[in-house]
Short mmCIF file of C-alpha atoms and ligand atoms in Angstrom, two decimals:
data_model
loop_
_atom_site.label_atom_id
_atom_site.label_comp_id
_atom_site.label_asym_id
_atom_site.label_seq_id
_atom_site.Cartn_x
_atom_site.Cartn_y
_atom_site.Cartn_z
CA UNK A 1 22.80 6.99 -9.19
CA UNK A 2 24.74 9.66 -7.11
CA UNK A 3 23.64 12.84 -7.25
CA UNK A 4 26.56 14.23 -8.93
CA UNK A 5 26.95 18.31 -10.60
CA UNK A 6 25.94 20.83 -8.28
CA UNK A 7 24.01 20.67 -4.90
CA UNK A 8 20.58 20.82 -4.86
CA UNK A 9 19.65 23.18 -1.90
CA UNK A 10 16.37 23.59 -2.01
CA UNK A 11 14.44 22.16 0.94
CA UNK A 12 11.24 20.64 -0.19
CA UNK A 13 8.92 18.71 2.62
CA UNK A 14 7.80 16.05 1.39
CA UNK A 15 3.88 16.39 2.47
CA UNK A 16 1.37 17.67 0.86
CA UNK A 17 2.26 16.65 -3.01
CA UNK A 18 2.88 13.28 -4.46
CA UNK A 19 2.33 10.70 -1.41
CA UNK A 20 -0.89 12.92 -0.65
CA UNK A 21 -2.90 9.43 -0.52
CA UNK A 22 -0.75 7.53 1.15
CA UNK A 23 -1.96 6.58 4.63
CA UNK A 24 0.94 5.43 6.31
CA UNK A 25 2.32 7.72 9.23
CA UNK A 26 -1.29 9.71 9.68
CA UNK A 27 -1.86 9.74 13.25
CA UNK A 28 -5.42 10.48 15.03
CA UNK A 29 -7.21 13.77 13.58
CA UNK A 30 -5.16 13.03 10.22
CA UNK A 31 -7.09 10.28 9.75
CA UNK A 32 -10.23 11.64 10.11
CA UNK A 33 -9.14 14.83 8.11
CA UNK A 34 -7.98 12.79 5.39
CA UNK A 35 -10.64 10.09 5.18
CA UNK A 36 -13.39 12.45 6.04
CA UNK A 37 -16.18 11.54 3.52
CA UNK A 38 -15.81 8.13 4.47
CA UNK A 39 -17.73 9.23 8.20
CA UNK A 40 -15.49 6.64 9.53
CA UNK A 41 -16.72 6.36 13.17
CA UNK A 42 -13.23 5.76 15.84
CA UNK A 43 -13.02 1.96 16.07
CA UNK A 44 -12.58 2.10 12.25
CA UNK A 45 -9.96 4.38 12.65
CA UNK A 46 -8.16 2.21 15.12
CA UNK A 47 -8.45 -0.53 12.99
CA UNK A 48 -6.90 1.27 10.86
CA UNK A 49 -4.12 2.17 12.70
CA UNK A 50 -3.54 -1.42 14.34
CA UNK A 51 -3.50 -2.84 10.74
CA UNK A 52 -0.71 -0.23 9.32
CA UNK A 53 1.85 0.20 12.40
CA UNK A 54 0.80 -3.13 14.60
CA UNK A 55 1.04 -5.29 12.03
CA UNK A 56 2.46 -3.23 9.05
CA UNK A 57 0.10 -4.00 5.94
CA UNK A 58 1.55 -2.89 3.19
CA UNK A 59 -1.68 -2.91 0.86
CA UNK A 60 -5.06 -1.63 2.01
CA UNK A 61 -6.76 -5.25 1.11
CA UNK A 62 -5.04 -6.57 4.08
CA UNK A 63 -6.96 -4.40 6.45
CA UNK A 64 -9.14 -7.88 6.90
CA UNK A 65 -10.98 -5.81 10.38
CA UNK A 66 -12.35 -3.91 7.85
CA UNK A 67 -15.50 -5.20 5.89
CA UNK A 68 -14.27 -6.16 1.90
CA UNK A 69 -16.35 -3.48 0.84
CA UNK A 70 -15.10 -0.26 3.14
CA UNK A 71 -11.51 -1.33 1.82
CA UNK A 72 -12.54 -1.13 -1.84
CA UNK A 73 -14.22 1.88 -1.25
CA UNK A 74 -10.92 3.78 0.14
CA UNK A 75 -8.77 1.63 -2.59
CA UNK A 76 -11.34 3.39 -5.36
CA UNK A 77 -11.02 6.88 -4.11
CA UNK A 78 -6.99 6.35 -4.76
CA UNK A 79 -5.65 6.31 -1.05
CA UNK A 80 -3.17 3.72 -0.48
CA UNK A 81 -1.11 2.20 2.03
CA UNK A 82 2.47 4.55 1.06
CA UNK A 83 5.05 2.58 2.99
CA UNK A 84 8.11 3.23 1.61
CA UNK A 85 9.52 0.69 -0.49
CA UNK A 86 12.63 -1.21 -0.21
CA UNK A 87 14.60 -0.80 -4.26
CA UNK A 88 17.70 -2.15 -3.54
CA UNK A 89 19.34 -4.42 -1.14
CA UNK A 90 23.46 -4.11 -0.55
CA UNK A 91 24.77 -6.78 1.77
CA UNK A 92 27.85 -7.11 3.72
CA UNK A 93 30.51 -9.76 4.42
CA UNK A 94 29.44 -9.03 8.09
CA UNK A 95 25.48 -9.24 7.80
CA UNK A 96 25.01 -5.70 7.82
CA UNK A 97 22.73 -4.49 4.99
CA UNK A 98 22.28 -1.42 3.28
CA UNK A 99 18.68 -0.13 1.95
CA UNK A 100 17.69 2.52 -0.93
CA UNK A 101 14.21 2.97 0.43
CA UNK A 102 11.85 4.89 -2.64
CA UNK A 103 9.65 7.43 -1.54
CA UNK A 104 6.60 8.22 -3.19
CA UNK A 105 7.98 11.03 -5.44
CA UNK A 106 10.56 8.77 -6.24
CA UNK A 107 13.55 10.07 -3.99
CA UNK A 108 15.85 7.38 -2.46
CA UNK A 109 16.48 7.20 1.64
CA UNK A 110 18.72 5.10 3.18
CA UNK A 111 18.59 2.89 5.94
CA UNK A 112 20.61 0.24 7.56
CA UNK A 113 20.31 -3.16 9.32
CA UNK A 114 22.76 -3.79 11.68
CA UNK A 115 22.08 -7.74 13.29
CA UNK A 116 23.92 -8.00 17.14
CA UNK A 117 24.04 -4.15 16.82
CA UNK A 118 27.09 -1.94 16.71
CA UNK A 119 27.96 -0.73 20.32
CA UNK A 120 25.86 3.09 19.26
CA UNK A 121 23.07 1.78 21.22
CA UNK A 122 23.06 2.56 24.55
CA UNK A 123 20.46 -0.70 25.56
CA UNK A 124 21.87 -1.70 29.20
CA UNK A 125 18.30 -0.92 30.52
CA UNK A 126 15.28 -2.94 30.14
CA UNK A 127 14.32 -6.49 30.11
CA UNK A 128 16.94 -9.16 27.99
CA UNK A 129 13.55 -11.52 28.12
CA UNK A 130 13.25 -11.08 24.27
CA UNK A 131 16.78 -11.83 23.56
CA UNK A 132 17.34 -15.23 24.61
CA UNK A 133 18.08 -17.05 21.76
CA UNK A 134 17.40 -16.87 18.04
CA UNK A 135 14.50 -18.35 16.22
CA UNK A 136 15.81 -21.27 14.34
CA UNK A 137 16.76 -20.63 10.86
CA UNK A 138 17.84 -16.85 12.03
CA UNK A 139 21.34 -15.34 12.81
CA UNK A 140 20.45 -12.68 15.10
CA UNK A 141 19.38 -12.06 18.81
CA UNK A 142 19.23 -8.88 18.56
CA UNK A 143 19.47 -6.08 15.83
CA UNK A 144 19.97 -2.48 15.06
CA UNK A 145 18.16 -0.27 12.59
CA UNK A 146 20.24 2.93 11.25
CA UNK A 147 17.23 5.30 10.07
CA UNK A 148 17.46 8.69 8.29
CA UNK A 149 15.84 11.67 8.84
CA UNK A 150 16.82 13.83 5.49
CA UNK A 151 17.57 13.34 1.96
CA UNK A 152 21.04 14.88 2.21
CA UNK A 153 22.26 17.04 4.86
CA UNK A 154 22.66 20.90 5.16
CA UNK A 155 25.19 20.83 8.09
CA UNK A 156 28.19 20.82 6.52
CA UNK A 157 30.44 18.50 8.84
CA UNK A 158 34.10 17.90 6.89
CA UNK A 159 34.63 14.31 7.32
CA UNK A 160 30.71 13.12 6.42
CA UNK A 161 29.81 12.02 2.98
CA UNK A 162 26.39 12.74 3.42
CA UNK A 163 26.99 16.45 3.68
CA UNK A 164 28.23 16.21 0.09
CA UNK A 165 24.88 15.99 -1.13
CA UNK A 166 23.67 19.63 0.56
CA UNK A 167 20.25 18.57 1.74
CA UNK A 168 17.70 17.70 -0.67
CA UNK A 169 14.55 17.79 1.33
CA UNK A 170 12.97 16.86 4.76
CA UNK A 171 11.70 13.72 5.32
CA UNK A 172 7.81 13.22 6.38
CA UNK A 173 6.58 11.12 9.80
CA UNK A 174 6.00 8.38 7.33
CA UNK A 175 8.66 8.38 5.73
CA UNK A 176 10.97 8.19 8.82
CA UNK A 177 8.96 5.50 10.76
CA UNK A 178 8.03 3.98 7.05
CA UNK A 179 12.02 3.04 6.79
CA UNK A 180 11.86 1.08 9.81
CA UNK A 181 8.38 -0.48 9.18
CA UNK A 182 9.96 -1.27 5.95
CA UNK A 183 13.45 -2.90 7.44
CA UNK A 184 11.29 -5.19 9.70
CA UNK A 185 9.13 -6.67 7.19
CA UNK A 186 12.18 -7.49 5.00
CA UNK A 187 13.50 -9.12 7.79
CA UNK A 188 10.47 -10.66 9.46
CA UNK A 189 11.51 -8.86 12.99
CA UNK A 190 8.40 -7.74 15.35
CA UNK A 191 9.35 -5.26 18.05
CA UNK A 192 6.96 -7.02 20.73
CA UNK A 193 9.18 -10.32 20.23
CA UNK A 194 12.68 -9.65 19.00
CA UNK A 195 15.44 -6.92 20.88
CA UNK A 196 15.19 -4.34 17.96
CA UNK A 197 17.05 -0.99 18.63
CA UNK A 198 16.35 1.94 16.22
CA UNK A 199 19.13 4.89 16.14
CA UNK A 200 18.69 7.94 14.20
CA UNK A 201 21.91 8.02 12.69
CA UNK A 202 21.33 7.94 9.10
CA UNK A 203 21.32 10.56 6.58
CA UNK A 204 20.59 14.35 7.74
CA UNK A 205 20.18 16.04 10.73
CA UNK A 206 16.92 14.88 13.03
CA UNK A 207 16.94 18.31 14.81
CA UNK A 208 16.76 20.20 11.56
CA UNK A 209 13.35 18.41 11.18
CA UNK A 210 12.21 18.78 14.02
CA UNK A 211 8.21 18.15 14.03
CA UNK A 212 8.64 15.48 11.52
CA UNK A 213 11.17 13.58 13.42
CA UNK A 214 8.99 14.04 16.71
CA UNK A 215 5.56 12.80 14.67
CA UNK A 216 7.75 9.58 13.41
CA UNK A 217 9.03 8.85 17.19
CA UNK A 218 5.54 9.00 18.95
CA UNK A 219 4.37 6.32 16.05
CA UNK A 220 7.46 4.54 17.08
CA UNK A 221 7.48 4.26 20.26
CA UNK A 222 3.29 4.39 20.18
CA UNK A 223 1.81 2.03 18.06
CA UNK A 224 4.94 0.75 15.94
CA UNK A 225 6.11 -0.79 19.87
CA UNK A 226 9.48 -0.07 19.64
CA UNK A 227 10.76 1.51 23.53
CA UNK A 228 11.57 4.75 23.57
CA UNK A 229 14.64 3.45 25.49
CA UNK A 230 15.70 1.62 22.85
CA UNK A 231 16.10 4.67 20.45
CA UNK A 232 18.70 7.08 20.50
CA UNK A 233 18.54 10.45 18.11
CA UNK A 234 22.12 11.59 17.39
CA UNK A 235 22.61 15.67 16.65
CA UNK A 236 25.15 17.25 15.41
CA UNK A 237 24.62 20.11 18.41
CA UNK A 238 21.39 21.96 17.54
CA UNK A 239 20.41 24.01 20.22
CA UNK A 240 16.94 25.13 19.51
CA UNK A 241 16.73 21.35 18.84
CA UNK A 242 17.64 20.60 21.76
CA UNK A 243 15.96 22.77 24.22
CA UNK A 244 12.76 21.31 22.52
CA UNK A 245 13.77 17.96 22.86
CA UNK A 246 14.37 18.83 26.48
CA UNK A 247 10.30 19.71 26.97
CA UNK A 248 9.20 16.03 25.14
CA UNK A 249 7.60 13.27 27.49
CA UNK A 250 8.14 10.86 24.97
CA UNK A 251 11.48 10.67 23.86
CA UNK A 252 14.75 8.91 22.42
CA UNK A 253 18.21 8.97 24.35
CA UNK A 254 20.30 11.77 23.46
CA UNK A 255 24.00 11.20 21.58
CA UNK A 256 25.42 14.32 20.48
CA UNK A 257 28.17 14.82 18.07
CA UNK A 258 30.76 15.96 19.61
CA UNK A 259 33.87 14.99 17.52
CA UNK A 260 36.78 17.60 18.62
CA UNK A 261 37.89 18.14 22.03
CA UNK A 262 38.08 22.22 22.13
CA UNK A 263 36.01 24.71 19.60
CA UNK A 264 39.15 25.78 17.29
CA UNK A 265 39.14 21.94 16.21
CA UNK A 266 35.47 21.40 16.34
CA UNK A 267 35.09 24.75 14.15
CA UNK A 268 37.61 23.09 11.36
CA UNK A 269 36.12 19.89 10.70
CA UNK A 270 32.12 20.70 11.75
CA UNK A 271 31.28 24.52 10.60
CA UNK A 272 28.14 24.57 12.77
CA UNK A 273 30.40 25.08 15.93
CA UNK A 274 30.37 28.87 14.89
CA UNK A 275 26.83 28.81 15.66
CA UNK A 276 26.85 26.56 18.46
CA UNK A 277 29.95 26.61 20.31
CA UNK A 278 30.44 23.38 22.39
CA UNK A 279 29.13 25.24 25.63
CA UNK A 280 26.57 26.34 24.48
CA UNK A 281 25.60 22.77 23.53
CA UNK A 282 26.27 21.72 26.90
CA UNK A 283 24.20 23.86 28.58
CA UNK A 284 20.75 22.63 26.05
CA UNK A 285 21.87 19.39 26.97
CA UNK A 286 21.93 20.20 31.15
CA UNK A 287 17.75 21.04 30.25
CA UNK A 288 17.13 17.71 29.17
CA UNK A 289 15.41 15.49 32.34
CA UNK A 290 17.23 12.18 31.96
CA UNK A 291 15.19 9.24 32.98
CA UNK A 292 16.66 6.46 35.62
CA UNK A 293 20.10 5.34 34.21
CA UNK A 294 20.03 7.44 31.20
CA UNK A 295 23.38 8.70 30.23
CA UNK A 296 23.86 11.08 27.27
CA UNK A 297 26.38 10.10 24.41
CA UNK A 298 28.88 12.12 22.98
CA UNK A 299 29.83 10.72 19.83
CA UNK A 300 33.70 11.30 18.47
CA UNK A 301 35.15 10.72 15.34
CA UNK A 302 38.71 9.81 15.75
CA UNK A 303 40.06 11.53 12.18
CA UNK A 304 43.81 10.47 12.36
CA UNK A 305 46.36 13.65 13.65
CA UNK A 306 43.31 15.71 13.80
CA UNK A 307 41.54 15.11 17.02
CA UNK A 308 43.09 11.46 18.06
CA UNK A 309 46.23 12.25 20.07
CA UNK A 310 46.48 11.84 23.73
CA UNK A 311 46.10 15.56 24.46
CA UNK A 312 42.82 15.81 22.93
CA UNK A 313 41.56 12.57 25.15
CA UNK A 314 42.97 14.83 27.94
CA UNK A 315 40.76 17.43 26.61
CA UNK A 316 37.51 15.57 25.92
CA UNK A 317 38.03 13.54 29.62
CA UNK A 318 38.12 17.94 31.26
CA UNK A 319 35.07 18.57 29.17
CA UNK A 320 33.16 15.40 30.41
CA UNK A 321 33.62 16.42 33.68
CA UNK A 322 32.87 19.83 33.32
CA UNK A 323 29.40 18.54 31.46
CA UNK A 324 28.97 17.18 34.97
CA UNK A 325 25.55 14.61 33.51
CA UNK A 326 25.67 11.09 33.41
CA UNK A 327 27.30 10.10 30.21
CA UNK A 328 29.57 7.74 27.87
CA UNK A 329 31.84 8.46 24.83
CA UNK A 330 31.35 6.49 21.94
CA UNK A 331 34.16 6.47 19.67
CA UNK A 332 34.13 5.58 16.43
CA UNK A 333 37.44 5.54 13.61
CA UNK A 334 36.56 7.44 10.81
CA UNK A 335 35.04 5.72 7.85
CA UNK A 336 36.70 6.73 4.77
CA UNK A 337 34.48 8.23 1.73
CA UNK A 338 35.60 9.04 -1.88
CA UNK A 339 37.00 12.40 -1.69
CA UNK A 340 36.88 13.32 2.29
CA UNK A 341 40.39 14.44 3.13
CA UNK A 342 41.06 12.58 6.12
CA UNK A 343 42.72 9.80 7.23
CA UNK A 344 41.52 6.37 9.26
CA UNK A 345 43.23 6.41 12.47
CA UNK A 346 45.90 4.02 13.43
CA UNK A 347 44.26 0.82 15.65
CA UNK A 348 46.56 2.03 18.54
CA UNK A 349 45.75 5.57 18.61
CA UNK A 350 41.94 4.44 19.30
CA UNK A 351 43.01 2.37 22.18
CA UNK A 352 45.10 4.87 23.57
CA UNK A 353 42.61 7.32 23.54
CA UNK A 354 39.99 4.84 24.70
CA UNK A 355 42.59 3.81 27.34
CA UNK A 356 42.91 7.55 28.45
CA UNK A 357 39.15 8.24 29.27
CA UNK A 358 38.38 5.12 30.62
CA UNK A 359 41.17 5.75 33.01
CA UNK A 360 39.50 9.23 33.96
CA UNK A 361 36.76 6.75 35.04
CA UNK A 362 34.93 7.89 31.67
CA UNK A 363 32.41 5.12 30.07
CA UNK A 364 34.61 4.87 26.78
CA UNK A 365 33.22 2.73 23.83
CA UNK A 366 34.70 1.81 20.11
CA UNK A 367 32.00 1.25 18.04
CA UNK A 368 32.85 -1.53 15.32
CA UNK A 369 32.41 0.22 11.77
CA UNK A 370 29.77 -2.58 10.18
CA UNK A 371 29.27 -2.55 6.82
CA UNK A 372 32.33 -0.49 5.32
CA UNK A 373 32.42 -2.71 2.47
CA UNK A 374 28.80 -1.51 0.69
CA UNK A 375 29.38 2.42 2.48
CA UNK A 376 26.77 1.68 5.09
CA UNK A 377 29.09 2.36 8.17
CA UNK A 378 28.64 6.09 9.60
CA UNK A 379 29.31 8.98 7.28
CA UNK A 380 29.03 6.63 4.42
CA UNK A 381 25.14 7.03 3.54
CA UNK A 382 25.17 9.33 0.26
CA UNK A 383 22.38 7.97 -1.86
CA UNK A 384 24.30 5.70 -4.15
CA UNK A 385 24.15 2.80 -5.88
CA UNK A 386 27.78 1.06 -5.59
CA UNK A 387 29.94 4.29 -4.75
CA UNK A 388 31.45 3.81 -8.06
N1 SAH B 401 23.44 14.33 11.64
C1 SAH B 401 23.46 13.64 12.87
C2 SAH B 401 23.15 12.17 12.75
C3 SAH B 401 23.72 11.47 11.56
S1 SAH B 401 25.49 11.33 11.50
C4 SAH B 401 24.80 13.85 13.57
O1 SAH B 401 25.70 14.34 12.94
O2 SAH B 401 24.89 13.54 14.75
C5 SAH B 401 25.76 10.02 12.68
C6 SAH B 401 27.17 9.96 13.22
O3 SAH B 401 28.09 9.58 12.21
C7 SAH B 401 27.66 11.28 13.79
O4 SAH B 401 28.16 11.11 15.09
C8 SAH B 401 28.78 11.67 12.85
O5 SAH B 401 29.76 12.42 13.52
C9 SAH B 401 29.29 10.33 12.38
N2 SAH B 401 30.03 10.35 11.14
C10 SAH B 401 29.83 11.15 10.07
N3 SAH B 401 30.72 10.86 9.09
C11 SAH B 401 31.49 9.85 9.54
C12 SAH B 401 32.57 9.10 8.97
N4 SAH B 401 32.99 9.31 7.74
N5 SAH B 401 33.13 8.12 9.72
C13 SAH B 401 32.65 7.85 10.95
N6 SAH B 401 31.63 8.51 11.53
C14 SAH B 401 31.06 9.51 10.84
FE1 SF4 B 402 24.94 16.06 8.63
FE2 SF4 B 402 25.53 14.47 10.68
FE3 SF4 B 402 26.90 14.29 8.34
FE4 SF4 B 402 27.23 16.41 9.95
S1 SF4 B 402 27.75 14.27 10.43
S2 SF4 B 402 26.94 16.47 7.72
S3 SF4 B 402 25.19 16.68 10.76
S4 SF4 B 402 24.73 13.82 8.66
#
């Protein structure tokens, strides 16, 4: 299953040709648009739109607001439902599974379920009502979902797996929000009951998809009823991105990739930097309004001797004050990958360098790699089926 020879660069969006009938992540006009000689008056619509991202039908027949014969009717004239469908199920020693999620011109995504979570998300606002304790016959309180945003990645980052592929094509609205829609059924989770945080750390770059991303969170955090608080959209440092993201009234929390304390590093192990230097980052990120007790990420890669000695926490503890917003450090040891040159960090570097910024009075987080064994920990999502 990996995608093996040479990188297919070509950036296809996926709307528009094979999942043309598919219904799932259609929002308002699209509907009527799309269903149009059906004169579908609004309730209908809304009905509609209860039935696919309330409660997540995943055939048209189970649209039971709808009279029997309306539903055959749409069936007959080939639309369907179109959530994306979950092929293959990897599952760690640690309860973290791994999805290949088939699109509808028969692509693979992944996605990850993460129960308890694994420190990315940011969720110290908002009510714990939901989390009390776990249904019986359940392991989990509270849970993470790891969705992508790409088929592959264009970016080019050193140490990431992903960015071995090249980027194969942009994901559609449905598609995003359809992996999570998927993930929830599997696992019988609803987002009115059960603490479910959603971070956009999968495969490929969010920002590079901009509008698609965007459509997927407003179903999210609309009629899917997952918080916008409860999402966070990581970015490799995009600034267009960015600056848009900045103008959004509905809208995840913000982690961005740093990964290198100073631009000479950041330039070696993630390209991109020549574009975007880290100030120039910065500043996008100074445009973004952050709500009550927001704090903006920066996510680093500890890559042992590259970025992990005590002089670079030095470094990233100058730059967080210089950044002068409300914000944490997540760190995370790098996940190896088959052919990435780097090395895992030793345990005690990570403390130290944890040690050093919290000492600065810098939030300072180690997120716990979940799922290493069956490649669904960061970095590790490359479209395969056992990473032979
Ligand atoms: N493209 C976006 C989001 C997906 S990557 C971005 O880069 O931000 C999500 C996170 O995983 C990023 O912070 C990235 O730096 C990190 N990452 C990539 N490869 C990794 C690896 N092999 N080990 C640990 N983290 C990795
Ligand atoms: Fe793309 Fe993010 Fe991997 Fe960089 S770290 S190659 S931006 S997925």
């Amino acid at each position: 299953m990996t995608a093996g020879g040479k990188l297919d660069t070509t950036i296809l969006d996926a709307g528009g040709r094979l999942g043309a009938k598919g219904l799932f992540g259609l929002q308002n006009q699209q509907f009527r648009e799309k269903l149009a000689e059906f004169r579908l008056p609004a309730w209908r619509i809304r009905q509609l739109e209860t039935a696919l991202y309330g409660q997540r039908v995943t055939n048209l027949d189970q649209v039971t607001t709808w009279p029997r014969e309306l539903r055959e009717q749409v069936a007959a004239a080939g639309f369907r439902v179109g959530l994306p469908e979950i092929v293959e199920t990897f599952r760690s020693v640690d309860g973290t599974e791994r999805y290949l999620i088939a699109c509808a011109d028969g692509q693979t995504v992944e996605t990850v379920w993460m129960p308890e979570g694994d420190g990315a998300e940011d969720d110290d606002s908002g009510p714990e009502s939901e989390s009390g304790s776990a249904p019986s016959g359940r392991s989990w309180t509270r849970a993470t979902i790891c969705a992508s945003s790409q088929i592959g990645c264009a970016v080019n980052c050193q140490f990431c797996l992903t960015a071995k592929l090249g980027i194969i094509r942009n994901l559609s609205a449905g598609e995003i929000a359809g992996q999570v829609a998927a993930v929830l059924n599997r696992q019988q989770a609803e987002p009115g009951r059960d603490r479910i945080n959603l971070v956009f750390m999968g495969m490929g770059e969010p920002f590079l998809n901009y509008d698609a991303f965007m459509d997927a969170v407003r179903l999210l955090a609309g009629p899917m009823g997952i918080p916008e608080s409860r999402m966070t959209v990581s970015t490799s440092g995009i600034v267009p991105g960015i600056l848009r993201f900045a103008g959004e009234p509905v809208r995840p929390r913000l982690a961005i990739s740093l990964n290198a304390p100073n631009d000479a590093i950041r330039e070696d192990i993630m390209p991109i930097t020549r574009k975007w230097a880290i100030a120039d980052v910065i500043d996008a990120v100074r445009k973004v309004p952050l709500r009550s007790r927001e704090r903006v990420t920066f996510e680093y890669v500890l890559l042992g001797g590259v970025n992990d000695q005590p002089q670079h926490a030095d470094e990233v503890v100058k730059l967080v004050r210089r950044a002068n917003f409300p914000a944490r450090v997540n760190l995370i040891a790098w996940n190896p990958g088959p052919g990435v040159p780097f090395a895992t960090p030793d345990s005690a570097a990570v403390d130290a360098f944890q040690q050093r910024l919290r000492a600065a009075d810098i939030p300072a987080f180690v997120r716990r790699p979940r799922g290493r064994d069956i490649y669904a920990a960061c970095g590790q999502l490359k479209k395969t089926g056992n990473q032979g």
